[in-house]
PDB file of C-alpha atoms and ligand atoms in Angstrom:
ATOM      1  CA  MET A   1       0.000   0.000   0.000  1.00 70.00           C
ATOM      2  CA  ILE A   2       1.238   3.503  -0.806  1.00 77.00           C
ATOM      3  CA  PRO A   3       1.801   5.441   2.443  1.00 90.00           C
ATOM      4  CA  PHE A   4      -0.509   8.366   3.169  1.00 96.00           C
ATOM      5  CA  ARG A   5       0.957  11.666   1.961  1.00 97.00           C
ATOM      6  CA  ALA A   6      -0.586  15.122   2.013  1.00 98.00           C
ATOM      7  CA  ASP A   7       0.921  18.246   0.428  1.00 98.00           C
ATOM      8  CA  LEU A   8      -0.059  21.218   2.598  1.00 98.00           C
ATOM      9  CA  HIS A   9       1.263  24.090   0.496  1.00 98.00           C
ATOM     10  CA  CYS A  10       0.478  24.925  -3.129  1.00 98.00           C
ATOM     11  CA  HIS A  11      -0.923  27.763  -5.229  1.00 98.00           C
ATOM     12  CA  SER A  12      -3.648  27.856  -7.846  1.00 97.00           C
ATOM     13  CA  THR A  13      -4.964  30.363 -10.372  1.00 96.00           C
ATOM     14  CA  PHE A  14      -6.723  32.047  -7.427  1.00 97.00           C
ATOM     15  CA  SER A  15      -3.309  33.618  -6.762  1.00 97.00           C
ATOM     16  CA  ASP A  16       0.005  33.133  -8.575  1.00 95.00           C
ATOM     17  CA  GLY A  17      -0.166  29.443  -9.493  1.00 96.00           C
ATOM     18  CA  THR A  18      -0.782  28.397 -13.100  1.00 94.00           C
ATOM     19  CA  ASP A  19      -3.018  25.341 -12.418  1.00 96.00           C
ATOM     20  CA  SER A  20      -6.675  25.745 -11.503  1.00 95.00           C
ATOM     21  CA  PRO A  21      -7.762  24.183  -8.192  1.00 95.00           C
ATOM     22  CA  GLU A  22      -9.453  21.385 -10.168  1.00 94.00           C
ATOM     23  CA  GLN A  23      -6.210  20.686 -12.038  1.00 96.00           C
ATOM     24  CA  LEU A  24      -4.296  20.655  -8.742  1.00 97.00           C
ATOM     25  CA  ILE A  25      -6.708  18.141  -7.231  1.00 96.00           C
ATOM     26  CA  LEU A  26      -6.476  15.898 -10.314  1.00 95.00           C
ATOM     27  CA  LEU A  27      -2.689  16.102 -10.388  1.00 97.00           C
ATOM     28  CA  ALA A  28      -2.444  15.400  -6.665  1.00 97.00           C
ATOM     29  CA  ALA A  29      -4.650  12.311  -7.010  1.00 96.00           C
ATOM     30  CA  GLU A  30      -2.592  11.118  -9.990  1.00 96.00           C
ATOM     31  CA  LEU A  31       0.547  11.464  -7.907  1.00 96.00           C
ATOM     32  CA  GLY A  32      -1.012   9.298  -5.196  1.00 96.00           C
ATOM     33  CA  LEU A  33      -1.470  12.097  -2.643  1.00 97.00           C
ATOM     34  CA  ARG A  34      -4.339  11.397  -0.256  1.00 97.00           C
ATOM     35  CA  GLY A  35      -4.583  14.877   1.229  1.00 97.00           C
ATOM     36  CA  LEU A  36      -4.080  18.388  -0.113  1.00 98.00           C
ATOM     37  CA  SER A  37      -4.336  21.973   1.021  1.00 98.00           C
ATOM     38  CA  ILE A  38      -4.484  24.671  -1.643  1.00 98.00           C
ATOM     39  CA  THR A  39      -2.970  27.705   0.089  1.00 98.00           C
ATOM     40  CA  ASP A  40      -3.417  30.696  -2.167  1.00 98.00           C
ATOM     41  CA  HIS A  41      -1.962  34.050  -1.165  1.00 98.00           C
ATOM     42  CA  ASP A  42      -4.336  36.156   0.943  1.00 98.00           C
ATOM     43  CA  THR A  43      -7.580  34.691  -0.403  1.00 98.00           C
ATOM     44  CA  ILE A  44     -10.018  31.898   0.464  1.00 97.00           C
ATOM     45  CA  ALA A  45     -12.182  32.653  -2.591  1.00 95.00           C
ATOM     46  CA  PHE A  46     -11.892  29.097  -3.928  1.00 95.00           C
ATOM     47  CA  TYR A  47     -13.185  27.581  -0.685  1.00 95.00           C
ATOM     48  CA  GLU A  48     -16.023  30.105  -0.546  1.00 93.00           C
ATOM     49  CA  LYS A  49     -17.057  29.359  -4.105  1.00 86.00           C
ATOM     50  CA  GLU A  50     -16.763  25.606  -4.401  1.00 73.00           C
ATOM     51  CA  ASN A  51     -18.393  22.766  -2.611  1.00 78.00           C
ATOM     52  CA  PHE A  52     -14.894  21.541  -1.947  1.00 77.00           C
ATOM     53  CA  GLN A  53     -15.848  18.952   0.673  1.00 75.00           C
ATOM     54  CA  ARG A  54     -17.388  16.763  -2.000  1.00 75.00           C
ATOM     55  CA  GLN A  55     -14.009  15.584  -3.329  1.00 77.00           C
ATOM     56  CA  LYS A  56     -13.862  11.868  -3.963  1.00 81.00           C
ATOM     57  CA  SER A  57     -10.224  11.456  -4.898  1.00 89.00           C
ATOM     58  CA  LEU A  58      -8.629  12.975  -1.790  1.00 95.00           C
ATOM     59  CA  PHE A  59      -9.193  14.957   1.408  1.00 96.00           C
ATOM     60  CA  LEU A  60      -9.058  18.707   0.883  1.00 96.00           C
ATOM     61  CA  LEU A  61      -8.130  20.808   3.911  1.00 97.00           C
ATOM     62  CA  PRO A  62      -8.959  24.529   3.753  1.00 97.00           C
ATOM     63  CA  GLY A  63      -5.798  26.605   3.736  1.00 98.00           C
ATOM     64  CA  VAL A  64      -4.475  30.064   2.916  1.00 98.00           C
ATOM     65  CA  GLU A  65      -1.044  31.736   2.977  1.00 98.00           C
ATOM     66  CA  PHE A  66      -1.173  35.200   4.503  1.00 98.00           C
ATOM     67  CA  SER A  67       1.429  37.883   3.768  1.00 97.00           C
ATOM     68  CA  ALA A  68       2.644  39.763   6.829  1.00 97.00           C
ATOM     69  CA  MET A  69       5.489  42.029   7.860  1.00 96.00           C
ATOM     70  CA  SER A  70       7.694  41.842  10.893  1.00 95.00           C
ATOM     71  CA  ARG A  71       9.819  44.957  11.246  1.00 87.00           C
ATOM     72  CA  ARG A  72       9.833  45.495   7.481  1.00 87.00           C
ATOM     73  CA  GLU A  73      10.735  41.894   6.749  1.00 92.00           C
ATOM     74  CA  PRO A  74       8.139  39.858   4.828  1.00 94.00           C
ATOM     75  CA  VAL A  75       6.833  36.804   6.705  1.00 97.00           C
ATOM     76  CA  HIS A  76       4.345  34.271   5.338  1.00 98.00           C
ATOM     77  CA  ILE A  77       1.828  32.603   7.618  1.00 98.00           C
ATOM     78  CA  LEU A  78      -0.142  29.540   6.621  1.00 98.00           C
ATOM     79  CA  ALA A  79      -3.584  29.007   8.121  1.00 98.00           C
ATOM     80  CA  TYR A  80      -5.301  25.605   8.117  1.00 98.00           C
ATOM     81  CA  GLY A  81      -8.675  24.222   9.055  1.00 98.00           C
ATOM     82  CA  PHE A  82     -10.363  27.572   9.725  1.00 98.00           C
ATOM     83  CA  SER A  83     -14.061  28.083   9.420  1.00 97.00           C
ATOM     84  CA  ILE A  84     -14.853  29.203   5.840  1.00 96.00           C
ATOM     85  CA  ASP A  85     -17.482  31.682   7.000  1.00 95.00           C
ATOM     86  CA  SER A  86     -15.266  33.217   9.685  1.00 97.00           C
ATOM     87  CA  GLU A  87     -15.697  37.000   9.787  1.00 98.00           C
ATOM     88  CA  SER A  88     -12.128  37.578  10.978  1.00 98.00           C
ATOM     89  CA  ILE A  89     -10.561  35.575   8.124  1.00 98.00           C
ATOM     90  CA  LYS A  90     -12.893  37.209   5.595  1.00 98.00           C
ATOM     91  CA  ALA A  91     -12.009  40.683   6.894  1.00 98.00           C
ATOM     92  CA  LEU A  92      -8.293  39.914   6.702  1.00 98.00           C
ATOM     93  CA  CYS A  93      -8.668  38.722   3.083  1.00 98.00           C
ATOM     94  CA  VAL A  94     -10.614  41.870   2.147  1.00 97.00           C
ATOM     95  CA  ARG A  95      -7.913  44.016   3.737  1.00 97.00           C
ATOM     96  CA  HIS A  96      -5.248  42.174   1.739  1.00 97.00           C
ATOM     97  CA  GLN A  97      -7.125  42.589  -1.536  1.00 96.00           C
ATOM     98  CA  GLN A  98      -7.281  46.323  -0.892  1.00 96.00           C
ATOM     99  CA  ARG A  99      -3.588  46.416   0.134  1.00 97.00           C
ATOM    100  CA  ARG A 100      -2.599  44.487  -2.986  1.00 96.00           C
ATOM    101  CA  HIS A 101      -4.678  46.653  -5.293  1.00 94.00           C
ATOM    102  CA  GLU A 102      -3.104  49.872  -4.001  1.00 96.00           C
ATOM    103  CA  ARG A 103       0.391  48.437  -3.960  1.00 97.00           C
ATOM    104  CA  ASN A 104       0.158  46.958  -7.467  1.00 97.00           C
ATOM    105  CA  GLN A 105      -0.982  50.305  -8.808  1.00 96.00           C
ATOM    106  CA  ARG A 106       2.005  52.010  -7.183  1.00 97.00           C
ATOM    107  CA  ILE A 107       4.332  49.398  -8.720  1.00 98.00           C
ATOM    108  CA  LEU A 108       2.805  50.053 -12.168  1.00 98.00           C
ATOM    109  CA  LYS A 109       3.293  53.790 -11.587  1.00 97.00           C
ATOM    110  CA  ASN A 110       6.943  53.215 -10.615  1.00 98.00           C
ATOM    111  CA  LEU A 111       7.416  51.248 -13.844  1.00 98.00           C
ATOM    112  CA  HIS A 112       5.701  54.009 -15.815  1.00 98.00           C
ATOM    113  CA  ASN A 113       8.154  56.529 -14.312  1.00 97.00           C
ATOM    114  CA  ILE A 114      11.061  54.613 -15.842  1.00 97.00           C
ATOM    115  CA  GLY A 115       9.386  54.336 -19.229  1.00 97.00           C
ATOM    116  CA  ILE A 116       7.699  50.948 -18.885  1.00 97.00           C
ATOM    117  CA  ASN A 117       3.998  51.183 -19.573  1.00 96.00           C
ATOM    118  CA  LEU A 118       1.835  48.243 -18.596  1.00 96.00           C
ATOM    119  CA  ASP A 119      -1.929  48.286 -18.768  1.00 93.00           C
ATOM    120  CA  LEU A 120      -3.707  47.296 -15.559  1.00 92.00           C
ATOM    121  CA  HIS A 121      -6.526  45.727 -17.566  1.00 92.00           C
ATOM    122  CA  ASP A 122      -4.135  43.512 -19.577  1.00 92.00           C
ATOM    123  CA  ILE A 123      -2.910  42.014 -16.313  1.00 94.00           C
ATOM    124  CA  THR A 124      -6.159  41.636 -14.428  1.00 91.00           C
ATOM    125  CA  HIS A 125      -8.853  40.865 -17.015  1.00 89.00           C
ATOM    126  CA  SER A 126      -8.750  37.093 -16.593  1.00 85.00           C
ATOM    127  CA  LEU A 127      -7.799  36.924 -12.923  1.00 88.00           C
ATOM    128  CA  GLN A 128      -9.750  35.674  -9.941  1.00 89.00           C
ATOM    129  CA  GLY A 129      -8.527  36.018  -6.373  1.00 90.00           C
ATOM    130  CA  SER A 130      -5.221  37.690  -5.481  1.00 95.00           C
ATOM    131  CA  TRP A 131      -2.702  39.209  -7.819  1.00 95.00           C
ATOM    132  CA  GLY A 132       0.721  40.718  -7.292  1.00 96.00           C
ATOM    133  CA  ARG A 133       4.295  40.910  -8.467  1.00 97.00           C
ATOM    134  CA  PRO A 134       4.384  37.528 -10.258  1.00 95.00           C
ATOM    135  CA  HIS A 135       1.508  38.689 -12.498  1.00 96.00           C
ATOM    136  CA  ILE A 136       3.316  41.957 -13.223  1.00 97.00           C
ATOM    137  CA  ALA A 137       6.439  39.898 -13.989  1.00 96.00           C
ATOM    138  CA  HIS A 138       4.469  37.838 -16.536  1.00 94.00           C
ATOM    139  CA  GLU A 139       3.275  40.994 -18.239  1.00 96.00           C
ATOM    140  CA  LEU A 140       6.871  42.307 -18.370  1.00 97.00           C
ATOM    141  CA  ILE A 141       7.829  39.078 -20.168  1.00 96.00           C
ATOM    142  CA  LYS A 142       4.828  39.308 -22.504  1.00 95.00           C
ATOM    143  CA  LYS A 143       5.728  42.861 -23.494  1.00 96.00           C
ATOM    144  CA  GLY A 144       9.376  41.895 -24.062  1.00 97.00           C
ATOM    145  CA  TYR A 145      10.959  43.908 -21.242  1.00 97.00           C
ATOM    146  CA  VAL A 146      12.502  40.859 -19.580  1.00 97.00           C
ATOM    147  CA  SER A 147      13.000  37.233 -20.525  1.00 96.00           C
ATOM    148  CA  SER A 148      12.175  35.543 -17.217  1.00 94.00           C
ATOM    149  CA  ILE A 149      10.326  36.014 -13.929  1.00 92.00           C
ATOM    150  CA  GLN A 150      13.671  35.919 -12.161  1.00 93.00           C
ATOM    151  CA  GLU A 151      14.954  38.783 -14.324  1.00 97.00           C
ATOM    152  CA  ALA A 152      11.797  40.805 -13.647  1.00 97.00           C
ATOM    153  CA  PHE A 153      12.417  40.501  -9.892  1.00 97.00           C
ATOM    154  CA  GLU A 154      16.144  41.195 -10.222  1.00 97.00           C
ATOM    155  CA  LEU A 155      15.713  44.293 -12.352  1.00 97.00           C
ATOM    156  CA  TYR A 156      12.448  45.831 -11.174  1.00 98.00           C
ATOM    157  CA  LEU A 157      10.216  44.040  -8.668  1.00 98.00           C
ATOM    158  CA  GLY A 158      12.445  42.564  -5.977  1.00 96.00           C
ATOM    159  CA  GLU A 159      12.922  44.249  -2.613  1.00 91.00           C
ATOM    160  CA  GLY A 160      14.773  47.539  -3.068  1.00 92.00           C
ATOM    161  CA  LYS A 161      14.649  47.469  -6.906  1.00 97.00           C
ATOM    162  CA  THR A 162      13.408  50.425  -8.968  1.00 96.00           C
ATOM    163  CA  ALA A 163       9.705  49.553  -9.066  1.00 98.00           C
ATOM    164  CA  TYR A 164       9.470  47.943  -5.634  1.00 96.00           C
ATOM    165  CA  ASP A 165       6.824  49.023  -3.173  1.00 95.00           C
ATOM    166  CA  PRO A 166       6.455  47.291   0.198  1.00 91.00           C
ATOM    167  CA  GLY A 167       2.714  47.952   0.474  1.00 92.00           C
ATOM    168  CA  GLU A 168       0.749  48.494   3.654  1.00 93.00           C
ATOM    169  CA  SER A 169       2.020  46.178   6.321  1.00 93.00           C
ATOM    170  CA  VAL A 170      -0.140  43.733   8.223  1.00 97.00           C
ATOM    171  CA  SER A 171       1.517  42.501  11.398  1.00 98.00           C
ATOM    172  CA  VAL A 172       2.214  38.882  12.217  1.00 98.00           C
ATOM    173  CA  GLU A 173       0.475  39.275  15.577  1.00 98.00           C
ATOM    174  CA  GLU A 174      -2.821  40.461  14.100  1.00 98.00           C
ATOM    175  CA  THR A 175      -2.647  37.750  11.442  1.00 98.00           C
ATOM    176  CA  ILE A 176      -2.275  35.009  14.064  1.00 98.00           C
ATOM    177  CA  GLU A 177      -5.115  36.545  16.050  1.00 98.00           C
ATOM    178  CA  ALA A 178      -7.464  36.609  13.050  1.00 98.00           C
ATOM    179  CA  ILE A 179      -6.604  32.974  12.257  1.00 98.00           C
ATOM    180  CA  HIS A 180      -7.329  31.918  15.838  1.00 98.00           C
ATOM    181  CA  GLN A 181     -10.590  33.841  15.890  1.00 98.00           C
ATOM    182  CA  GLY A 182     -11.514  31.936  12.726  1.00 98.00           C
ATOM    183  CA  ARG A 183     -10.676  28.653  14.508  1.00 98.00           C
ATOM    184  CA  GLY A 184      -7.693  28.004  12.261  1.00 98.00           C
ATOM    185  CA  LYS A 185      -4.192  26.815  13.053  1.00 98.00           C
ATOM    186  CA  ALA A 186      -1.437  29.379  12.397  1.00 98.00           C
ATOM    187  CA  VAL A 187       1.777  27.999  10.926  1.00 98.00           C
ATOM    188  CA  LEU A 188       5.027  29.874  10.264  1.00 98.00           C
ATOM    189  CA  ALA A 189       5.764  29.220   6.569  1.00 98.00           C
ATOM    190  CA  HIS A 190       9.239  28.458   5.136  1.00 96.00           C
ATOM    191  CA  PRO A 191      11.149  29.836   8.165  1.00 96.00           C
ATOM    192  CA  HIS A 192      14.517  29.226   6.459  1.00 94.00           C
ATOM    193  CA  LEU A 193      13.703  32.046   4.014  1.00 93.00           C
ATOM    194  CA  ILE A 194      13.596  34.667   6.790  1.00 94.00           C
ATOM    195  CA  LYS A 195      16.820  36.613   6.577  1.00 91.00           C
ATOM    196  CA  ARG A 196      17.354  38.247   9.967  1.00 95.00           C
ATOM    197  CA  SER A 197      17.991  36.123  13.040  1.00 95.00           C
ATOM    198  CA  THR A 198      16.385  38.833  15.209  1.00 96.00           C
ATOM    199  CA  THR A 199      13.146  38.417  13.221  1.00 97.00           C
ATOM    200  CA  ILE A 200      13.276  34.652  13.750  1.00 97.00           C
ATOM    201  CA  ARG A 201      13.839  35.071  17.482  1.00 97.00           C
ATOM    202  CA  PHE A 202      10.909  37.476  17.684  1.00 97.00           C
ATOM    203  CA  LEU A 203       8.614  35.153  15.687  1.00 98.00           C
ATOM    204  CA  LEU A 204       9.444  32.127  17.800  1.00 98.00           C
ATOM    205  CA  GLU A 205       7.936  33.871  20.830  1.00 98.00           C
ATOM    206  CA  LEU A 206       4.558  34.346  19.125  1.00 98.00           C
ATOM    207  CA  PRO A 207       1.571  32.008  19.603  1.00 98.00           C
ATOM    208  CA  PHE A 208       1.978  29.945  16.442  1.00 98.00           C
ATOM    209  CA  ASP A 209       0.507  26.434  16.399  1.00 98.00           C
ATOM    210  CA  GLY A 210       2.947  25.030  13.908  1.00 98.00           C
ATOM    211  CA  ILE A 211       5.991  25.549  11.720  1.00 98.00           C
ATOM    212  CA  GLU A 212       6.673  24.423   8.156  1.00 98.00           C
ATOM    213  CA  CYS A 213       9.734  22.188   8.482  1.00 97.00           C
ATOM    214  CA  TYR A 214       9.444  20.258   5.211  1.00 96.00           C
ATOM    215  CA  TYR A 215       9.545  22.562   2.225  1.00 95.00           C
ATOM    216  CA  ALA A 216      10.058  21.999  -1.495  1.00 88.00           C
ATOM    217  CA  LYS A 217      13.545  20.665  -1.932  1.00 75.00           C
ATOM    218  CA  MET A 218      15.029  21.920   1.312  1.00 79.00           C
ATOM    219  CA  ALA A 219      18.032  19.781   2.273  1.00 80.00           C
ATOM    220  CA  PRO A 220      17.437  17.469   5.286  1.00 82.00           C
ATOM    221  CA  MET A 221      20.344  19.140   7.120  1.00 83.00           C
ATOM    222  CA  HIS A 222      18.381  22.420   7.016  1.00 84.00           C
ATOM    223  CA  GLU A 223      15.201  20.726   8.183  1.00 91.00           C
ATOM    224  CA  LYS A 224      16.789  19.602  11.434  1.00 92.00           C
ATOM    225  CA  LYS A 225      17.079  23.074  12.965  1.00 93.00           C
ATOM    226  CA  TRP A 226      13.356  23.707  12.495  1.00 96.00           C
ATOM    227  CA  LEU A 227      12.342  20.214  13.588  1.00 96.00           C
ATOM    228  CA  ASP A 228      14.253  20.700  16.853  1.00 96.00           C
ATOM    229  CA  ILE A 229      12.487  24.018  17.457  1.00 97.00           C
ATOM    230  CA  ALA A 230       9.080  22.471  16.680  1.00 98.00           C
ATOM    231  CA  HIS A 231       9.700  19.624  19.117  1.00 98.00           C
ATOM    232  CA  LYS A 232      10.824  21.993  21.851  1.00 97.00           C
ATOM    233  CA  LYS A 233       7.737  24.148  21.433  1.00 98.00           C
ATOM    234  CA  ASN A 234       5.376  21.273  20.825  1.00 98.00           C
ATOM    235  CA  TRP A 235       4.301  22.899  17.559  1.00 98.00           C
ATOM    236  CA  ILE A 236       2.704  21.005  14.675  1.00 98.00           C
ATOM    237  CA  ILE A 237       5.296  20.087  12.035  1.00 98.00           C
ATOM    238  CA  THR A 238       3.920  20.782   8.581  1.00 98.00           C
ATOM    239  CA  GLY A 239       5.251  20.478   5.071  1.00 97.00           C
ATOM    240  CA  GLY A 240       4.429  21.214   1.481  1.00 97.00           C
ATOM    241  CA  SER A 241       5.871  21.798  -1.954  1.00 97.00           C
ATOM    242  CA  ASP A 242       4.848  25.459  -2.502  1.00 97.00           C
ATOM    243  CA  TYR A 243       4.013  24.256  -6.006  1.00 97.00           C
ATOM    244  CA  HIS A 244       3.113  27.143  -8.348  1.00 96.00           C
ATOM    245  CA  GLY A 245       2.920  25.257 -11.670  1.00 95.00           C
ATOM    246  CA  LYS A 246       4.875  26.891 -14.471  1.00 86.00           C
ATOM    247  CA  THR A 247       5.771  29.977 -12.409  1.00 80.00           C
ATOM    248  CA  LYS A 248       8.236  27.978 -10.312  1.00 80.00           C
ATOM    249  CA  PRO A 249       8.946  24.834 -12.327  1.00 77.00           C
ATOM    250  CA  TYR A 250      11.614  23.579  -9.903  1.00 80.00           C
ATOM    251  CA  SER A 251       9.142  22.612  -7.185  1.00 89.00           C
ATOM    252  CA  GLU A 252       6.826  19.746  -8.063  1.00 94.00           C
ATOM    253  CA  LEU A 253       3.532  19.009  -6.370  1.00 97.00           C
ATOM    254  CA  GLY A 254       4.087  16.410  -3.653  1.00 96.00           C
ATOM    255  CA  SER A 255       7.831  17.118  -3.364  1.00 94.00           C
ATOM    256  CA  SER A 256       7.229  17.792   0.354  1.00 95.00           C
ATOM    257  CA  TRP A 257       4.384  16.409   2.414  1.00 96.00           C
ATOM    258  CA  VAL A 258       3.094  15.335   5.815  1.00 97.00           C
ATOM    259  CA  GLY A 259       1.947  11.897   6.895  1.00 98.00           C
ATOM    260  CA  GLN A 260      -1.436  10.737   8.118  1.00 97.00           C
ATOM    261  CA  GLU A 261      -0.994  11.687  11.770  1.00 98.00           C
ATOM    262  CA  THR A 262      -0.374  15.386  11.051  1.00 98.00           C
ATOM    263  CA  PHE A 263      -2.990  15.560   8.337  1.00 98.00           C
ATOM    264  CA  ASP A 264      -5.616  13.924  10.547  1.00 98.00           C
ATOM    265  CA  LEU A 265      -4.835  16.306  13.390  1.00 98.00           C
ATOM    266  CA  LEU A 266      -5.571  19.311  11.151  1.00 98.00           C
ATOM    267  CA  TYR A 267      -8.438  17.735   9.239  1.00 97.00           C
ATOM    268  CA  ASN A 268     -10.192  16.438  12.370  1.00 97.00           C
ATOM    269  CA  HIS A 269      -9.815  19.859  13.941  1.00 98.00           C
ATOM    270  CA  PHE A 270     -11.520  21.370  10.889  1.00 97.00           C
ATOM    271  CA  LYS A 271     -14.294  18.784  10.936  1.00 95.00           C
ATOM    272  CA  SER A 272     -14.844  19.264  14.671  1.00 95.00           C
ATOM    273  CA  HIS A 273     -16.093  22.805  14.131  1.00 95.00           C
ATOM    274  CA  SER A 274     -17.206  22.901  10.505  1.00 89.00           C
ATOM    275  CA  LEU A 275     -18.969  19.747   9.402  1.00 70.00           C
TER     276      LEU A 275
HETATM  277  P1  AMP B 301       3.680  39.548  -3.844  1.00 64.29           P
HETATM  278  O1  AMP B 301       2.746  38.693  -3.041  1.00 64.29           O
HETATM  279  O2  AMP B 301       3.003  40.375  -4.867  1.00 64.29           O
HETATM  280  O3  AMP B 301       4.619  40.345  -2.959  1.00 64.29           O
HETATM  281  O4  AMP B 301       4.624  38.526  -4.620  1.00 64.29           O
HETATM  282  C1  AMP B 301       5.328  37.585  -3.875  1.00 64.29           C
HETATM  283  C2  AMP B 301       5.468  36.305  -4.658  1.00 64.29           C
HETATM  284  O5  AMP B 301       6.377  36.536  -5.728  1.00 64.29           O
HETATM  285  C3  AMP B 301       6.109  35.194  -3.844  1.00 64.29           C
HETATM  286  O6  AMP B 301       5.158  34.418  -3.180  1.00 64.29           O
HETATM  287  C4  AMP B 301       6.817  34.386  -4.894  1.00 64.29           C
HETATM  288  O7  AMP B 301       5.910  33.450  -5.454  1.00 64.29           O
HETATM  289  C5  AMP B 301       7.180  35.403  -5.952  1.00 64.29           C
HETATM  290  N1  AMP B 301       8.593  35.838  -5.889  1.00 64.29           N
HETATM  291  C6  AMP B 301       9.190  36.594  -4.945  1.00 64.29           C
HETATM  292  N2  AMP B 301      10.488  36.813  -5.216  1.00 64.29           N
HETATM  293  C7  AMP B 301      10.734  36.177  -6.391  1.00 64.29           C
HETATM  294  C8  AMP B 301      11.887  36.022  -7.232  1.00 64.29           C
HETATM  295  N3  AMP B 301      13.064  36.581  -6.921  1.00 64.29           N
HETATM  296  N4  AMP B 301      11.744  35.301  -8.365  1.00 64.29           N
HETATM  297  C9  AMP B 301      10.562  34.747  -8.684  1.00 64.29           C
HETATM  298  N5  AMP B 301       9.446  34.855  -7.947  1.00 64.29           N
HETATM  299  C10 AMP B 301       9.521  35.546  -6.815  1.00 64.29           C
HETATM  300 ZN1   ZN B 302       3.381  32.645  -4.674  1.00 64.29          ZN
HETATM  301 FE1   FE B 303       5.382  31.895   0.785  1.00 64.29          FE
HETATM  302 FE1   FE B 304       3.553  29.755  -1.041  1.00 64.29          FE
END
């Protein structure tokens, strides 16, 4: 029998992934995954729209990846098993959509100021859910200004580059609070990507429920540090591929995962208040 595996981190066309949620579910089932959480950036629109609990091929756990800032450093927070009709989660998503809209417009204005004119409508006309720098990067490729997403970030969109704008910041503390109010579990995403050790130390004192220790193709030697911290704090150890489809071809769906015990813990928690 194939062991139970669940990928708890991936993105769909509701944010910056290139596969629709339906395609993700099909692909996951084909790969033999038994559980999945689609964790789009700052939106739960897919879960609000679909009758997602009627999946036959696998168990789908509601998830979302929230953007936050800790002393001007970006931090991503995964939420799992929240109540879909939670007012606090909904309000946080609305605030992020507003934040993103204003920030994206400022980025387009910054590009305009250096002679690069992109049309807002060209970028957004077929989108649903959240959009941001990866979508602007695609448009820069389409219009021939750069040849890759990487180049778009290196030249224009990355932190500190000419068109960069940090956007309004939402704190980690208020994000965790909104997740808890919505009965979700708050998980610190890809902690190894956080640059400053002072930020890490600060975050480790916050009331997270879990930490993402298994991530894409992170080397096992790097996992150990985070696993030790999780054990010490008695936090849930999560994992996922951060699959984005064609946007980030190096990370395949299912390349990181959790086993049945962790998945059941989160899924049973969700069921205990939502089904
Ligand atoms: P945003 O949410 O608009 O700030 O965009 C952040 C997203 O852009 C991240 O979740 C990544 O998927 C992507 N991203 C950030 N930095 C890079 C980079 N250097 N190259 C490619 N994609 C990136
Ligand atoms: Zn992304
Ligand atoms: Fe992330
Ligand atoms: Fe992600």
